[in-house]
PDB file of C-alpha atoms in Angstrom:
ATOM      1  CA  MET A   1      -9.346  69.954 -71.450  1.00 82.00           C
ATOM      2  CA  GLU A   2      -5.971  68.551 -72.490  1.00 90.00           C
ATOM      3  CA  LYS A   3      -3.413  71.074 -71.225  1.00 96.00           C
ATOM      4  CA  ILE A   4      -3.240  72.516 -67.725  1.00 98.00           C
ATOM      5  CA  ALA A   5      -0.983  75.250 -66.350  1.00 98.00           C
ATOM      6  CA  VAL A   6       0.087  75.251 -62.712  1.00 98.00           C
ATOM      7  CA  LEU A   7       1.211  78.654 -61.477  1.00 98.00           C
ATOM      8  CA  GLY A   8       3.707  78.288 -58.665  1.00 98.00           C
ATOM      9  CA  ALA A   9       6.335  75.545 -58.563  1.00 98.00           C
ATOM     10  CA  GLY A  10       6.742  75.276 -54.802  1.00 98.00           C
ATOM     11  CA  THR A  11       5.852  72.227 -52.751  1.00 97.00           C
ATOM     12  CA  MET A  12       2.120  72.446 -53.429  1.00 98.00           C
ATOM     13  CA  GLY A  13       2.433  73.488 -57.071  1.00 98.00           C
ATOM     14  CA  ALA A  14       4.902  70.712 -57.845  1.00 99.00           C
ATOM     15  CA  GLY A  15       2.670  68.154 -56.148  1.00 98.00           C
ATOM     16  CA  ILE A  16      -0.397  69.364 -58.010  1.00 99.00           C
ATOM     17  CA  ALA A  17       1.501  69.305 -61.315  1.00 99.00           C
ATOM     18  CA  GLN A  18       2.666  65.751 -60.625  1.00 98.00           C
ATOM     19  CA  LEU A  19      -0.849  64.490 -59.898  1.00 98.00           C
ATOM     20  CA  ILE A  20      -2.232  66.172 -63.006  1.00 98.00           C
ATOM     21  CA  ALA A  21       0.539  64.664 -65.156  1.00 96.00           C
ATOM     22  CA  GLN A  22      -0.030  61.217 -63.641  1.00 95.00           C
ATOM     23  CA  SER A  23      -3.686  61.590 -64.655  1.00 95.00           C
ATOM     24  CA  GLY A  24      -2.614  61.880 -68.285  1.00 94.00           C
ATOM     25  CA  TYR A  25      -2.749  65.612 -68.902  1.00 97.00           C
ATOM     26  CA  GLU A  26      -0.071  67.825 -70.413  1.00 98.00           C
ATOM     27  CA  VAL A  27       1.139  70.183 -67.667  1.00 98.00           C
ATOM     28  CA  TYR A  28       2.874  73.540 -67.857  1.00 98.00           C
ATOM     29  CA  LEU A  29       4.637  74.496 -64.619  1.00 98.00           C
ATOM     30  CA  ARG A  30       5.344  78.215 -64.214  1.00 98.00           C
ATOM     31  CA  ASP A  31       6.821  80.450 -61.533  1.00 98.00           C
ATOM     32  CA  ILE A  32       8.331  83.922 -61.293  1.00 98.00           C
ATOM     33  CA  LYS A  33      11.880  82.546 -61.643  1.00 98.00           C
ATOM     34  CA  GLU A  34      13.113  79.723 -63.844  1.00 98.00           C
ATOM     35  CA  ASP A  35      15.162  78.454 -60.874  1.00 98.00           C
ATOM     36  CA  TYR A  36      11.914  77.838 -58.977  1.00 98.00           C
ATOM     37  CA  VAL A  37      10.551  75.804 -61.877  1.00 98.00           C
ATOM     38  CA  GLU A  38      13.731  73.723 -61.989  1.00 98.00           C
ATOM     39  CA  GLU A  39      13.475  73.102 -58.233  1.00 98.00           C
ATOM     40  CA  GLY A  40       9.827  72.105 -58.642  1.00 98.00           C
ATOM     41  CA  LEU A  41      10.718  69.673 -61.414  1.00 98.00           C
ATOM     42  CA  GLU A  42      13.432  68.184 -59.191  1.00 99.00           C
ATOM     43  CA  LYS A  43      10.821  67.683 -56.425  1.00 98.00           C
ATOM     44  CA  ILE A  44       8.580  65.885 -58.915  1.00 98.00           C
ATOM     45  CA  LYS A  45      11.463  63.684 -60.095  1.00 98.00           C
ATOM     46  CA  ASN A  46      12.372  62.784 -56.514  1.00 98.00           C
ATOM     47  CA  SER A  47       8.753  62.001 -55.698  1.00 98.00           C
ATOM     48  CA  LEU A  48       8.373  59.755 -58.743  1.00 96.00           C
ATOM     49  CA  ASP A  49      11.662  57.987 -57.955  1.00 96.00           C
ATOM     50  CA  TYR A  50      10.418  57.357 -54.411  1.00 97.00           C
ATOM     51  CA  LEU A  51       7.104  55.942 -55.658  1.00 96.00           C
ATOM     52  CA  VAL A  52       8.929  53.600 -58.048  1.00 96.00           C
ATOM     53  CA  GLU A  53      11.298  52.512 -55.262  1.00 96.00           C
ATOM     54  CA  LYS A  54       8.333  51.708 -52.995  1.00 95.00           C
ATOM     55  CA  GLU A  55       6.616  49.875 -55.882  1.00 93.00           C
ATOM     56  CA  LYS A  56       3.661  52.272 -55.789  1.00 94.00           C
ATOM     57  CA  LEU A  57       4.340  53.271 -59.394  1.00 92.00           C
ATOM     58  CA  GLU A  58       5.764  51.385 -62.349  1.00 91.00           C
ATOM     59  CA  GLN A  59       8.693  52.982 -64.166  1.00 86.00           C
ATOM     60  CA  ARG A  60       8.177  53.530 -67.885  1.00 81.00           C
ATOM     61  CA  ASN A  61      10.833  54.395 -70.439  1.00 68.00           C
TER      62      ASN A  61
END
């Protein structure tokens, strides 16, 4: 298993997608509206930024 799809980009879906991605898998995030996906991706970005700020995660370029 190399690619995983998460259906639903709300709070839970975004969190699940983030954990899967952090585990090294390619993740596809889907929802009924593209706006929901964009909001989910923003939640993931904010979460990752927070983890880097708190030194729980190392930022990579």
